Amino acid sequence: MKEAGPRRERPRIVVMGGGTGLSVMLRGLKEKPMDITAIVTVADDGGSSGILRSELQMPPPGDIRNVLTALADVEPLLSDMLKYRFNTGAGLAGHSLGNLILAAMTDISGDFVTAVRELSRVFAVRGQVLPAAGQAVVLHAEMEDGSIITGESKIPEAGGRIKRVFLEPDHVEPLPEAVEAIRQADAILIGPGSLYTSILPNLLVPKLAEAVVQTDAVKMFICNVMTQPGETDNYTVSDHLKAVHDHIGHQLFDYVIVNNGDIPLQVQNKYAEKGAKPVVLDMNVLKSSGYQVVADTLVLFKTYLRHDADKLSHHIYQLVQNWMLRKR
């Protein structure tokens, strides 16, 4: 329970996940008068993050770097530099500059969590960024055919239907700051992001899930717009929520925020080439399960479909404000 104290004008929100979708949302949320803590997965083992994780024995920096960049109050040029990925160079090709800076700061400070904290200060991050754990974890998936796939990057490539995912070690300890942030939060936001490889790895850290279940904060699930090949093929919105329920054993969310806007056929065709299609909004199932649904046109399309960060953050802020007013 939260300690009694003076009424706060700035809500405290905790955002949990990883990947591009989370970073897009945070760019909108940081413009709202809210105190943000982002708790980010450390299960990534592919690309630049996987190489640094393996060679330097450090947690994977990629998702953390994306979140730091999204919340940083810096000139656009510096933001572009952090995202810059080397295309050539022996040992450099494939690495992003932001990942290398995080690796260097980890070596200098002797600790990944301290490195994230120091870079947050240097980049004037609007909020607090915390890895879900102070160590890298290995993500496994049990498929419906009984086979076990090891490694976050390998799971979507397996081509089967996922029954469950689990962590190694299975009793990994979260950062105490992360648990405390959840306990003190007025709102918990989970998603958007890869369901099995970005969202659930955070909730599989036992004490983090326990803290989310126990808090009286308003809890929201922001659903992906498109299915993800190898993870959520043919999933509806309620299928996403059922997967969370099956893993955690609780119906966590008060609100589900979903896109109900039309996606142009040519955009759908582009995604269909890779096996993705719009997530079906099964409104009747959601409402019969007790979820309150916020549906709006929440997508933008440039090169890729992305959430409309301004619209999404507006809905989130309004829900948080209303929740706090009801509690007073």
Coordinates of C-alpha atoms in Angstrom, one line a residue:
M1 CA 0.0 0.0 0.0
K2 CA 1.1 3.6 -0.6
E3 CA 2.0 5.8 2.3
A4 CA -0.4 8.6 3.0
G5 CA 0.9 11.9 2.0
P6 CA 0.1 15.2 0.3
R7 CA -2.0 15.1 -2.9
R8 CA 0.2 14.8 -6.0
E9 CA -0.5 16.8 -9.1
R10 CA 1.8 14.8 -11.3
P11 CA 0.8 11.2 -11.6
R12 CA 3.5 8.5 -11.3
I13 CA 3.3 6.0 -14.1
V14 CA 5.3 2.8 -14.8
V15 CA 5.6 1.6 -18.3
M16 CA 6.8 -2.0 -18.9
G17 CA 8.0 -3.6 -22.1
G18 CA 10.6 -3.2 -24.8
G19 CA 11.0 -2.8 -28.5
T20 CA 10.1 0.0 -30.9
G21 CA 6.4 0.3 -29.9
L22 CA 7.3 1.2 -26.3
S23 CA 9.8 3.9 -27.5
V24 CA 7.2 5.4 -29.8
M25 CA 4.6 5.7 -27.0
L26 CA 7.2 7.2 -24.6
R27 CA 7.9 10.0 -27.0
G28 CA 4.3 11.1 -26.5
L29 CA 4.1 10.4 -22.8
K30 CA 7.1 12.4 -21.9
E31 CA 5.3 15.6 -23.1
K32 CA 2.6 15.0 -20.5
P33 CA 2.9 16.2 -16.8
M34 CA 3.7 12.8 -15.5
D35 CA 6.6 11.2 -13.7
I36 CA 7.6 8.2 -15.8
T37 CA 9.5 5.0 -14.9
A38 CA 10.2 2.7 -17.8
I39 CA 11.0 -0.9 -16.8
V40 CA 12.7 -2.6 -19.8
T41 CA 13.3 -6.2 -20.7
V42 CA 16.8 -7.7 -20.6
A43 CA 16.0 -10.9 -22.6
D44 CA 17.3 -9.7 -26.0
D45 CA 20.0 -11.9 -27.5
G46 CA 20.0 -10.9 -31.2
G47 CA 21.9 -8.4 -33.3
S48 CA 24.2 -5.8 -31.7
S49 CA 22.7 -6.4 -28.3
G50 CA 23.3 -10.2 -28.5
I51 CA 27.0 -9.7 -29.5
L52 CA 27.7 -7.3 -26.7
R53 CA 25.8 -9.5 -24.2
S54 CA 27.9 -12.5 -25.2
E55 CA 31.3 -10.8 -25.6
L56 CA 31.2 -8.4 -22.6
Q57 CA 29.0 -10.5 -20.3
M58 CA 26.6 -7.6 -19.8
P59 CA 22.8 -7.3 -20.1
P60 CA 21.6 -6.5 -23.6
P61 CA 21.6 -2.7 -24.2
G62 CA 19.3 -2.4 -27.2
D63 CA 15.9 -1.9 -25.7
I64 CA 17.3 0.2 -22.9
R65 CA 19.1 2.4 -25.5
N66 CA 15.8 2.9 -27.4
V67 CA 14.0 4.0 -24.3
L68 CA 16.8 6.3 -23.2
T69 CA 16.7 7.9 -26.6
A70 CA 12.9 8.3 -26.6
L71 CA 12.9 10.0 -23.2
A72 CA 16.1 12.0 -23.7
D73 CA 15.7 15.8 -23.8
V74 CA 18.5 16.4 -26.3
E75 CA 19.0 17.9 -29.7
P76 CA 17.7 15.8 -32.6
L77 CA 21.2 15.4 -34.0
L78 CA 22.4 13.7 -30.7
S79 CA 19.3 11.5 -30.8
D80 CA 20.1 10.5 -34.4
M81 CA 23.7 9.7 -33.3
L82 CA 22.6 7.4 -30.5
K83 CA 20.5 5.5 -33.0
Y84 CA 23.2 5.4 -35.7
R85 CA 24.1 1.9 -36.8
F86 CA 27.5 1.2 -38.4
N87 CA 27.3 -0.5 -41.8
T88 CA 30.9 -1.2 -42.3
G89 CA 34.1 -1.9 -40.3
A90 CA 35.5 -5.1 -38.9
G91 CA 33.8 -5.6 -35.5
L92 CA 31.7 -2.4 -35.9
A93 CA 29.2 -3.3 -38.6
G94 CA 25.8 -3.9 -37.1
H95 CA 26.4 -2.1 -33.9
S96 CA 24.6 1.1 -32.9
L97 CA 26.5 3.9 -31.4
G98 CA 24.1 4.0 -28.4
N99 CA 24.7 0.4 -27.6
L100 CA 28.5 0.9 -27.7
I101 CA 28.2 4.0 -25.4
L102 CA 26.2 1.9 -22.9
A103 CA 28.8 -0.9 -23.1
A104 CA 31.6 1.6 -22.5
M105 CA 29.8 3.2 -19.5
T106 CA 29.1 -0.2 -18.1
D107 CA 32.9 -0.9 -18.2
I108 CA 33.7 2.5 -16.7
S109 CA 31.2 2.3 -13.9
G110 CA 31.6 -1.4 -13.4
D111 CA 27.8 -2.0 -13.3
F112 CA 25.1 -1.9 -16.0
V113 CA 22.4 -0.3 -13.7
T114 CA 24.8 2.5 -12.8
A115 CA 25.7 3.0 -16.4
V116 CA 22.0 3.4 -17.3
R117 CA 21.5 5.8 -14.4
E118 CA 24.5 7.9 -15.4
L119 CA 23.6 8.1 -19.1
S120 CA 20.1 9.1 -18.0
R121 CA 21.6 12.1 -16.2
V122 CA 23.9 13.0 -19.1
F123 CA 21.1 12.8 -21.7
A124 CA 18.6 14.7 -19.4
V125 CA 16.1 11.8 -19.6
R126 CA 12.6 12.8 -18.6
G127 CA 11.9 10.0 -16.1
Q128 CA 13.6 6.9 -14.8
V129 CA 14.8 4.0 -16.9
L130 CA 15.4 0.7 -15.2
P131 CA 16.3 -2.8 -16.5
A132 CA 13.8 -5.4 -15.3
A133 CA 16.8 -7.1 -13.7
G134 CA 20.5 -6.3 -13.1
Q135 CA 21.5 -9.4 -15.1
A136 CA 20.8 -10.8 -18.6
V137 CA 18.2 -13.5 -18.7
V138 CA 17.7 -16.3 -21.2
L139 CA 14.2 -16.6 -22.6
H140 CA 12.8 -20.1 -23.5
A141 CA 9.6 -21.0 -25.3
E142 CA 7.7 -24.2 -25.0
M143 CA 5.9 -24.7 -28.3
E144 CA 2.5 -26.5 -28.6
D145 CA 4.3 -29.5 -30.1
G146 CA 6.4 -29.9 -26.9
S147 CA 9.7 -28.6 -28.4
I148 CA 11.7 -26.0 -26.4
I149 CA 13.2 -23.0 -28.2
T150 CA 16.0 -21.2 -26.5
G151 CA 16.8 -17.5 -27.1
E152 CA 14.6 -14.5 -27.6
S153 CA 15.7 -14.0 -31.2
K154 CA 15.1 -17.7 -32.1
I155 CA 11.5 -17.9 -30.8
P156 CA 9.8 -16.1 -33.7
E157 CA 11.8 -18.0 -36.2
A158 CA 10.6 -21.4 -34.9
G159 CA 7.4 -21.2 -37.0
G160 CA 5.2 -23.0 -34.5
R161 CA 2.5 -21.8 -32.0
I162 CA 3.8 -20.8 -28.6
K163 CA 2.4 -22.5 -25.5
R164 CA 4.3 -20.6 -22.9
V165 CA 7.6 -18.7 -22.3
F166 CA 9.8 -18.9 -19.3
L167 CA 13.1 -17.4 -18.0
E168 CA 16.4 -18.8 -17.0
P169 CA 17.2 -18.4 -14.1
D170 CA 13.5 -18.7 -13.1
H171 CA 13.9 -16.8 -9.9
V172 CA 15.8 -13.8 -11.2
E173 CA 15.7 -10.9 -8.8
P174 CA 14.3 -7.5 -10.0
L175 CA 15.9 -4.2 -9.2
P176 CA 14.5 -3.0 -5.8
E177 CA 13.9 0.4 -7.5
A178 CA 11.7 -1.3 -10.1
V179 CA 9.5 -3.0 -7.4
E180 CA 9.3 0.3 -5.5
A181 CA 8.3 2.2 -8.6
I182 CA 5.4 -0.2 -9.2
R183 CA 4.3 0.0 -5.5
Q184 CA 4.2 3.8 -5.7
A185 CA 2.6 4.1 -9.1
D186 CA -0.7 5.6 -10.0
A187 CA -0.8 3.8 -13.3
I188 CA 0.9 0.7 -14.8
L189 CA 1.1 0.6 -18.7
I190 CA 2.1 -2.7 -20.4
G191 CA 2.7 -2.7 -24.1
P192 CA 2.8 -2.1 -27.0
G193 CA 5.5 -4.6 -28.0
S194 CA 6.2 -8.2 -28.9
L195 CA 3.9 -10.2 -26.6
Y196 CA 6.1 -13.2 -25.9
T197 CA 9.6 -11.6 -26.3
S198 CA 9.2 -8.1 -24.9
I199 CA 6.2 -7.9 -22.7
L200 CA 6.0 -11.2 -20.9
P201 CA 9.7 -11.4 -20.0
N202 CA 9.2 -8.5 -17.6
L203 CA 6.1 -10.1 -16.0
L204 CA 7.9 -13.4 -15.6
V205 CA 10.3 -11.8 -13.1
P206 CA 8.4 -13.1 -10.1
K207 CA 8.5 -10.1 -7.8
L208 CA 7.7 -7.6 -10.6
A209 CA 4.5 -9.6 -11.4
E210 CA 3.6 -9.8 -7.7
A211 CA 4.0 -6.1 -7.3
V212 CA 1.8 -5.4 -10.4
V213 CA -0.9 -7.7 -9.1
Q214 CA -0.9 -6.1 -5.6
T215 CA -0.8 -2.4 -6.5
D216 CA -4.0 -0.5 -6.6
A217 CA -2.8 1.6 -9.6
V218 CA -4.9 1.6 -12.7
K219 CA -3.5 -1.0 -15.1
M220 CA -3.7 -0.6 -18.9
F221 CA -2.8 -2.9 -21.8
I222 CA -1.9 -1.2 -25.0
C223 CA -2.4 -3.8 -27.7
N224 CA -0.3 -4.1 -30.9
V225 CA -1.9 -3.0 -34.1
M226 CA -0.6 -5.9 -36.2
T227 CA 0.0 -9.6 -35.4
Q228 CA 3.7 -10.7 -35.3
P229 CA 4.8 -13.7 -37.4
G230 CA 6.0 -16.5 -35.2
E231 CA 4.5 -15.0 -32.1
T232 CA 0.9 -13.9 -32.4
D233 CA -0.3 -15.3 -35.8
N234 CA -4.1 -14.9 -36.1
Y235 CA -4.3 -13.5 -32.5
T236 CA -7.3 -11.3 -31.5
V237 CA -7.0 -8.6 -28.8
S238 CA -8.5 -11.1 -26.3
D239 CA -5.9 -13.7 -27.3
H240 CA -3.1 -11.3 -26.2
L241 CA -4.8 -10.8 -22.8
K242 CA -5.4 -14.5 -22.4
A243 CA -1.7 -15.1 -22.9
V244 CA -0.8 -12.7 -20.1
H245 CA -3.5 -14.2 -17.8
D246 CA -2.2 -17.8 -18.5
H247 CA 1.3 -16.8 -17.6
I248 CA 0.6 -14.7 -14.6
G249 CA -2.5 -16.4 -13.2
H250 CA -4.4 -13.1 -12.8
Q251 CA -6.5 -10.8 -14.9
L252 CA -4.3 -7.8 -14.5
F253 CA -5.9 -5.0 -16.6
D254 CA -8.6 -2.4 -15.9
Y255 CA -8.4 -0.9 -19.4
V256 CA -7.4 -2.2 -22.9
I257 CA -6.4 0.5 -25.4
V258 CA -6.8 -0.7 -29.0
N259 CA -6.8 0.6 -32.5
N260 CA -10.2 0.5 -34.4
G261 CA -9.1 2.7 -37.3
D262 CA -9.0 1.3 -40.8
I263 CA -5.6 0.3 -42.2
P264 CA -5.4 1.0 -46.0
L265 CA -5.4 -2.2 -48.1
Q266 CA -2.1 -1.4 -49.7
V267 CA -0.5 -1.2 -46.2
Q268 CA -2.2 -4.5 -45.2
N269 CA -0.8 -6.1 -48.3
K270 CA 2.7 -4.9 -47.5
Y271 CA 2.5 -6.5 -44.1
A272 CA 0.9 -9.6 -45.4
E273 CA 4.0 -10.3 -47.4
K274 CA 5.7 -10.9 -44.1
G275 CA 2.8 -12.8 -42.6
A276 CA 1.4 -10.0 -40.4
K277 CA -2.2 -8.8 -40.4
P278 CA -4.3 -6.5 -38.3
V279 CA -5.1 -7.7 -34.8
V280 CA -8.9 -8.4 -34.7
L281 CA -10.8 -6.3 -32.1
D282 CA -13.2 -8.9 -30.6
M283 CA -15.1 -6.3 -28.5
N284 CA -17.8 -8.6 -27.2
V285 CA -15.3 -11.0 -25.8
L286 CA -13.3 -8.2 -24.1
K287 CA -16.4 -6.7 -22.5
S288 CA -17.8 -10.0 -21.3
S289 CA -14.4 -10.7 -19.7
G290 CA -14.8 -7.4 -17.7
Y291 CA -12.3 -5.2 -19.5
Q292 CA -13.0 -1.6 -20.2
V293 CA -12.1 -0.8 -23.8
V294 CA -10.8 2.4 -25.2
A295 CA -10.9 2.2 -29.0
D296 CA -9.7 4.9 -31.4
T297 CA -7.9 5.4 -34.6
L298 CA -4.4 5.1 -33.2
V299 CA -2.2 4.3 -36.2
L300 CA 0.1 6.4 -38.4
F301 CA 1.8 5.0 -41.5
K302 CA 5.1 6.3 -43.0
T303 CA 7.5 3.5 -43.7
Y304 CA 5.9 1.3 -41.1
L305 CA 2.7 1.3 -39.1
R306 CA 3.2 3.0 -35.7
H307 CA 1.0 4.1 -32.9
D308 CA 0.0 7.7 -33.0
A309 CA 2.0 8.8 -29.9
D310 CA 0.1 12.0 -29.4
K311 CA -3.4 10.4 -29.5
L312 CA -2.3 7.4 -27.4
S313 CA -0.7 9.6 -24.7
H314 CA -3.8 11.7 -24.6
H315 CA -6.0 8.7 -23.9
I316 CA -3.6 7.4 -21.2
Y317 CA -3.3 10.8 -19.5
Q318 CA -7.1 11.2 -19.4
L319 CA -7.6 7.7 -17.9
V320 CA -4.9 8.3 -15.3
Q321 CA -6.4 11.7 -14.3
N322 CA -9.9 10.2 -14.0
W323 CA -8.6 7.3 -12.0
M324 CA -6.9 9.6 -9.5
L325 CA -10.0 11.8 -9.2
R326 CA -12.1 8.8 -8.3
K327 CA -9.6 7.8 -5.6
R328 CA -9.6 11.2 -3.9

